[in-house]
Amino acid sequence: MVRVHQEQHQGVGPAGVQRAATGTGTSQRALTLAKIHCVCHAAACAVLTWLHNRERYTGHAWVVFCLQRLLQRLDAGQELSPVFLPEVTDRLESQLEENLLLSITPIALGN
C-alpha cells in the first residue's frame, strides 16, 4: 500500500518541490496537488477557527463565505451564494466606518 501511495505521488516530495522552485522539471501535476493541498489547509483553518471561537463570533456567514471563496480557487465556475453576502459586506463596512481592521476579529487601527 505504501509503495502504491509513493508511486502515485512521484515528484511531489521534497525533491519535486525543489525542482518546482527552481523551475527545472516542474510537474504540472505536482503544482496542481500543491494548490489543492493549500486550499484544503485554508478551509480547515477557517472551519477550526470558527469552531474554536463560536461564542465570540456571531453567525456563520463569514465561514461559509470563506469556504465558497476557497472553492472558487479550485473551480472558477463556482459562484458565491448571494445569501450571505449582505451580512458579510455590512460587517466589513461597519468595521471600516469604526476604523477597525477588516477581520473576523476587529482590531483598532492607528490614527
Coordinates of N, CA and C in Angstrom, one line a residue:
M1 N 0.8 -1.2 0.0 CA 0.0 0.0 0.0 C 0.9 1.3 0.0
V2 N 1.9 1.3 0.8 CA 2.8 2.4 0.9 C 3.5 2.6 -0.5
R3 N 3.9 1.6 -1.1 CA 4.6 1.7 -2.4 C 3.6 2.3 -3.4
V4 N 2.4 1.8 -3.4 CA 1.4 2.4 -4.4 C 1.2 3.9 -4.1
H5 N 1.1 4.2 -2.8 CA 0.9 5.7 -2.5 C 2.1 6.5 -2.9
Q6 N 3.3 6.0 -2.7 CA 4.5 6.7 -3.2 C 4.6 6.8 -4.7
E7 N 4.2 5.8 -5.4 CA 4.3 5.8 -6.8 C 3.2 6.8 -7.4
Q8 N 2.1 6.9 -6.7 CA 1.1 7.9 -7.2 C 1.5 9.3 -7.0
H9 N 2.4 9.6 -6.1 CA 2.8 10.9 -5.8 C 4.2 11.2 -6.1
Q10 N 4.8 10.5 -7.1 CA 6.1 10.7 -7.5 C 6.3 12.2 -7.9
G11 N 7.4 12.8 -7.5 CA 7.7 14.2 -7.9 C 7.0 15.2 -7.0
V12 N 6.3 14.7 -6.0 CA 5.6 15.7 -5.1 C 6.3 15.8 -3.8
G13 N 7.3 15.0 -3.5 CA 8.1 15.1 -2.3 C 9.1 16.2 -2.3
P14 N 10.0 16.3 -1.3 CA 10.9 17.4 -1.2 C 11.7 17.6 -2.5
A15 N 12.1 16.6 -3.2 CA 12.9 16.7 -4.5 C 12.0 17.4 -5.5
G16 N 10.7 17.0 -5.6 CA 9.8 17.6 -6.5 C 9.5 19.0 -6.2
V17 N 9.4 19.4 -4.9 CA 9.2 20.8 -4.6 C 10.4 21.6 -5.0
Q18 N 11.6 21.0 -4.7 CA 12.9 21.7 -5.1 C 12.9 22.0 -6.6
R19 N 12.5 21.0 -7.4 CA 12.5 21.1 -8.9 C 11.5 22.2 -9.3
A20 N 10.3 22.2 -8.6 CA 9.3 23.2 -8.9 C 9.8 24.6 -8.6
A21 N 10.5 24.7 -7.4 CA 11.0 26.0 -7.0 C 12.1 26.6 -8.0
T22 N 12.9 25.7 -8.5 CA 14.0 26.1 -9.4 C 13.5 26.2 -10.9
G23 N 12.3 25.7 -11.1 CA 11.8 25.7 -12.5 C 12.3 24.6 -13.4
T24 N 13.0 23.7 -12.8 CA 13.5 22.6 -13.6 C 12.7 21.3 -13.4
G25 N 12.2 20.8 -14.4 CA 11.4 19.6 -14.3 C 10.1 19.8 -13.5
T26 N 9.5 21.0 -13.6 CA 8.3 21.3 -12.9 C 7.2 20.4 -13.4
S27 N 6.6 19.7 -12.5 CA 5.5 18.8 -12.8 C 4.1 19.6 -12.6
Q28 N 3.3 19.6 -13.7 CA 2.0 20.3 -13.6 C 1.2 19.6 -12.5
R29 N 1.3 18.3 -12.5 CA 0.6 17.5 -11.5 C 1.0 17.9 -10.1
A30 N 2.3 18.1 -9.9 CA 2.7 18.4 -8.5 C 2.2 19.8 -8.1
L31 N 2.2 20.7 -9.1 CA 1.7 22.1 -8.8 C 0.2 22.1 -8.5
T32 N -0.5 21.3 -9.2 CA -1.9 21.1 -9.0 C -2.2 20.5 -7.6
L33 N -1.5 19.5 -7.3 CA -1.6 18.9 -6.0 C -1.3 19.9 -4.8
A34 N -0.3 20.7 -5.1 CA 0.1 21.7 -4.1 C -1.0 22.7 -3.9
K35 N -1.6 23.1 -5.0 CA -2.7 24.1 -4.9 C -3.9 23.5 -4.2
I36 N -4.2 22.3 -4.5 CA -5.3 21.6 -3.8 C -5.0 21.5 -2.3
H37 N -3.8 21.1 -2.0 CA -3.4 21.0 -0.6 C -3.5 22.3 0.2
C38 N -3.1 23.4 -0.5 CA -3.2 24.7 0.2 C -4.6 25.2 0.4
V39 N -5.5 24.9 -0.6 CA -6.9 25.3 -0.4 C -7.5 24.4 0.7
C40 N -7.2 23.2 0.8 CA -7.8 22.3 1.8 C -7.3 22.8 3.2
H41 N -6.0 23.1 3.3 CA -5.5 23.6 4.5 C -6.1 24.9 5.0
A42 N -6.3 25.8 4.0 CA -7.0 27.1 4.4 C -8.4 26.9 4.8
A43 N -9.1 25.9 4.1 CA -10.5 25.6 4.5 C -10.6 25.0 5.9
A44 N -9.6 24.1 6.2 CA -9.6 23.5 7.6 C -9.3 24.6 8.6
C45 N -8.4 25.5 8.3 CA -8.1 26.6 9.3 C -9.3 27.5 9.5
A46 N -10.1 27.8 8.5 CA -11.3 28.6 8.6 C -12.3 27.9 9.5
V47 N -12.6 26.6 9.2 CA -13.6 25.9 10.0 C -13.1 25.7 11.4
L48 N -11.8 25.4 11.7 CA -11.4 25.2 13.0 C -11.4 26.5 13.8
T49 N -11.1 27.6 13.1 CA -11.1 29.0 13.8 C -12.6 29.2 14.2
W50 N -13.5 29.0 13.3 CA -14.9 29.2 13.6 C -15.4 28.3 14.8
L51 N -15.0 27.0 14.7 CA -15.4 26.0 15.8 C -14.8 26.4 17.1
H52 N -13.6 26.9 17.1 CA -12.9 27.2 18.4 C -13.5 28.5 19.0
N53 N -14.0 29.4 18.2 CA -14.4 30.7 18.6 C -15.9 31.0 18.4
R54 N -16.7 30.0 18.4 CA -18.1 30.2 18.1 C -18.8 31.1 19.0
E55 N -18.4 31.1 20.3 CA -19.1 32.0 21.3 C -18.7 33.5 21.0
R56 N -17.5 33.7 20.4 CA -17.1 35.1 20.2 C -17.7 35.6 18.9
Y57 N -17.8 34.8 17.9 CA -18.3 35.3 16.5 C -19.7 35.0 16.4
T58 N -20.5 36.0 16.1 CA -21.9 35.9 15.9 C -22.2 35.4 14.5
G59 N -23.0 34.4 14.3 CA -23.3 34.0 13.0 C -22.2 33.1 12.4
H60 N -22.5 32.6 11.2 CA -21.6 31.7 10.5 C -21.4 32.2 9.0
A61 N -21.9 33.4 8.7 CA -21.8 33.8 7.3 C -20.4 33.9 6.8
W62 N -19.5 34.4 7.7 CA -18.1 34.6 7.2 C -17.4 33.3 6.9
V63 N -17.7 32.3 7.7 CA -17.0 31.0 7.4 C -17.6 30.4 6.1
V64 N -18.9 30.5 5.9 CA -19.5 30.0 4.7 C -19.0 30.7 3.5
F65 N -18.9 32.1 3.6 CA -18.4 32.9 2.5 C -16.9 32.6 2.2
C66 N -16.1 32.4 3.3 CA -14.7 32.0 3.1 C -14.6 30.7 2.4
L67 N -15.4 29.7 2.8 CA -15.3 28.4 2.1 C -15.7 28.4 0.7
Q68 N -16.7 29.3 0.4 CA -17.1 29.5 -1.0 C -16.0 30.1 -1.8
R69 N -15.3 31.1 -1.3 CA -14.2 31.7 -2.0 C -13.1 30.7 -2.2
L70 N -12.8 29.9 -1.3 CA -11.8 28.8 -1.4 C -12.2 27.8 -2.5
L71 N -13.5 27.5 -2.5 CA -14.0 26.5 -3.6 C -13.8 27.1 -5.0
Q72 N -13.9 28.5 -5.1 CA -13.7 29.1 -6.3 C -12.2 29.0 -6.8
R73 N -11.3 28.8 -5.9 CA -9.9 28.6 -6.3 C -9.7 27.3 -7.0
L74 N -10.6 26.3 -6.7 CA -10.5 25.0 -7.3 C -11.4 24.9 -8.5
D75 N -12.4 25.7 -8.5 CA -13.4 25.6 -9.6 C -13.9 27.0 -9.9
A76 N -13.3 27.7 -10.9 CA -13.6 29.1 -11.2 C -15.1 29.3 -11.6
G77 N -15.7 28.2 -12.0 CA -17.2 28.3 -12.4 C -18.1 28.4 -11.2
Q78 N -17.6 28.2 -10.0 CA -18.4 28.3 -8.8 C -18.7 29.8 -8.5
E79 N -19.9 30.1 -8.2 CA -20.3 31.4 -7.8 C -20.6 31.5 -6.3
L80 N -20.4 32.7 -5.8 CA -20.7 33.0 -4.4 C -22.2 33.0 -4.2
S81 N -22.7 32.4 -3.2 CA -24.1 32.5 -2.9 C -24.4 33.9 -2.4
P82 N -25.4 34.5 -2.9 CA -25.8 35.9 -2.5 C -26.5 35.9 -1.1
V83 N -26.8 34.7 -0.6 CA -27.5 34.7 0.7 C -26.6 35.3 1.8
F84 N -25.3 35.1 1.9 CA -24.5 35.5 3.0 C -23.8 36.9 2.7
L85 N -23.9 37.3 1.4 CA -23.1 38.5 1.0 C -23.6 39.7 1.8
P86 N -24.8 40.0 2.0 CA -25.2 41.3 2.7 C -24.7 41.3 4.2
E87 N -24.7 40.1 4.9 CA -24.2 40.1 6.2 C -22.7 40.4 6.3
V88 N -22.0 39.8 5.4 CA -20.5 39.9 5.3 C -20.1 41.4 4.9
T89 N -20.8 41.9 3.9 CA -20.5 43.3 3.5 C -20.9 44.3 4.5
D90 N -22.0 44.1 5.2 CA -22.4 45.0 6.3 C -21.4 45.0 7.4
R91 N -20.9 43.8 7.7 CA -19.9 43.8 8.8 C -18.6 44.5 8.4
L92 N -18.2 44.2 7.2 CA -16.9 44.9 6.7 C -17.1 46.4 6.7
E93 N -18.2 46.8 6.2 CA -18.5 48.3 6.1 C -18.5 48.9 7.5
S94 N -19.1 48.2 8.4 CA -19.1 48.8 9.8 C -17.7 48.8 10.4
Q95 N -16.9 47.8 10.1 CA -15.5 47.8 10.6 C -14.8 49.0 10.0
L96 N -15.0 49.2 8.7 CA -14.3 50.3 8.1 C -14.7 51.7 8.7
E97 N -16.0 51.9 8.9 CA -16.5 53.1 9.5 C -16.0 53.3 10.9
E98 N -15.8 52.2 11.6 CA -15.3 52.3 13.0 C -13.7 52.3 13.1
N99 N -13.1 52.4 11.9 CA -11.6 52.4 11.8 C -11.0 51.2 12.5
L100 N -11.6 50.0 12.2 CA -11.1 48.7 12.6 C -10.5 47.9 11.5
L101 N -9.6 47.0 11.8 CA -9.0 46.1 10.9 C -10.1 45.3 10.2
L102 N -10.1 45.1 8.9 CA -11.2 44.3 8.3 C -10.8 42.9 8.5
S103 N -11.5 42.3 9.5 CA -11.1 40.9 10.0 C -12.3 40.3 10.7
I104 N -12.2 39.0 11.0 CA -13.2 38.3 11.8 C -13.0 38.8 13.2
T105 N -11.9 39.2 13.6 CA -11.6 39.7 14.9 C -11.2 41.2 14.8
P106 N -12.1 42.1 14.9 CA -11.8 43.5 14.7 C -10.7 44.0 15.7
I107 N -9.7 44.7 15.1 CA -8.7 45.3 15.9 C -8.6 46.8 15.5
A108 N -8.5 47.6 16.5 CA -8.5 49.1 16.2 C -7.2 49.4 15.5
L109 N -7.3 50.2 14.4 CA -6.2 50.7 13.6 C -5.7 52.0 14.3
G110 N -4.4 52.3 14.0 CA -3.9 53.6 14.5 C -4.5 54.8 13.8
N111 N -4.4 55.9 14.3 CA -5.0 57.1 13.7 C -4.2 57.5 12.5

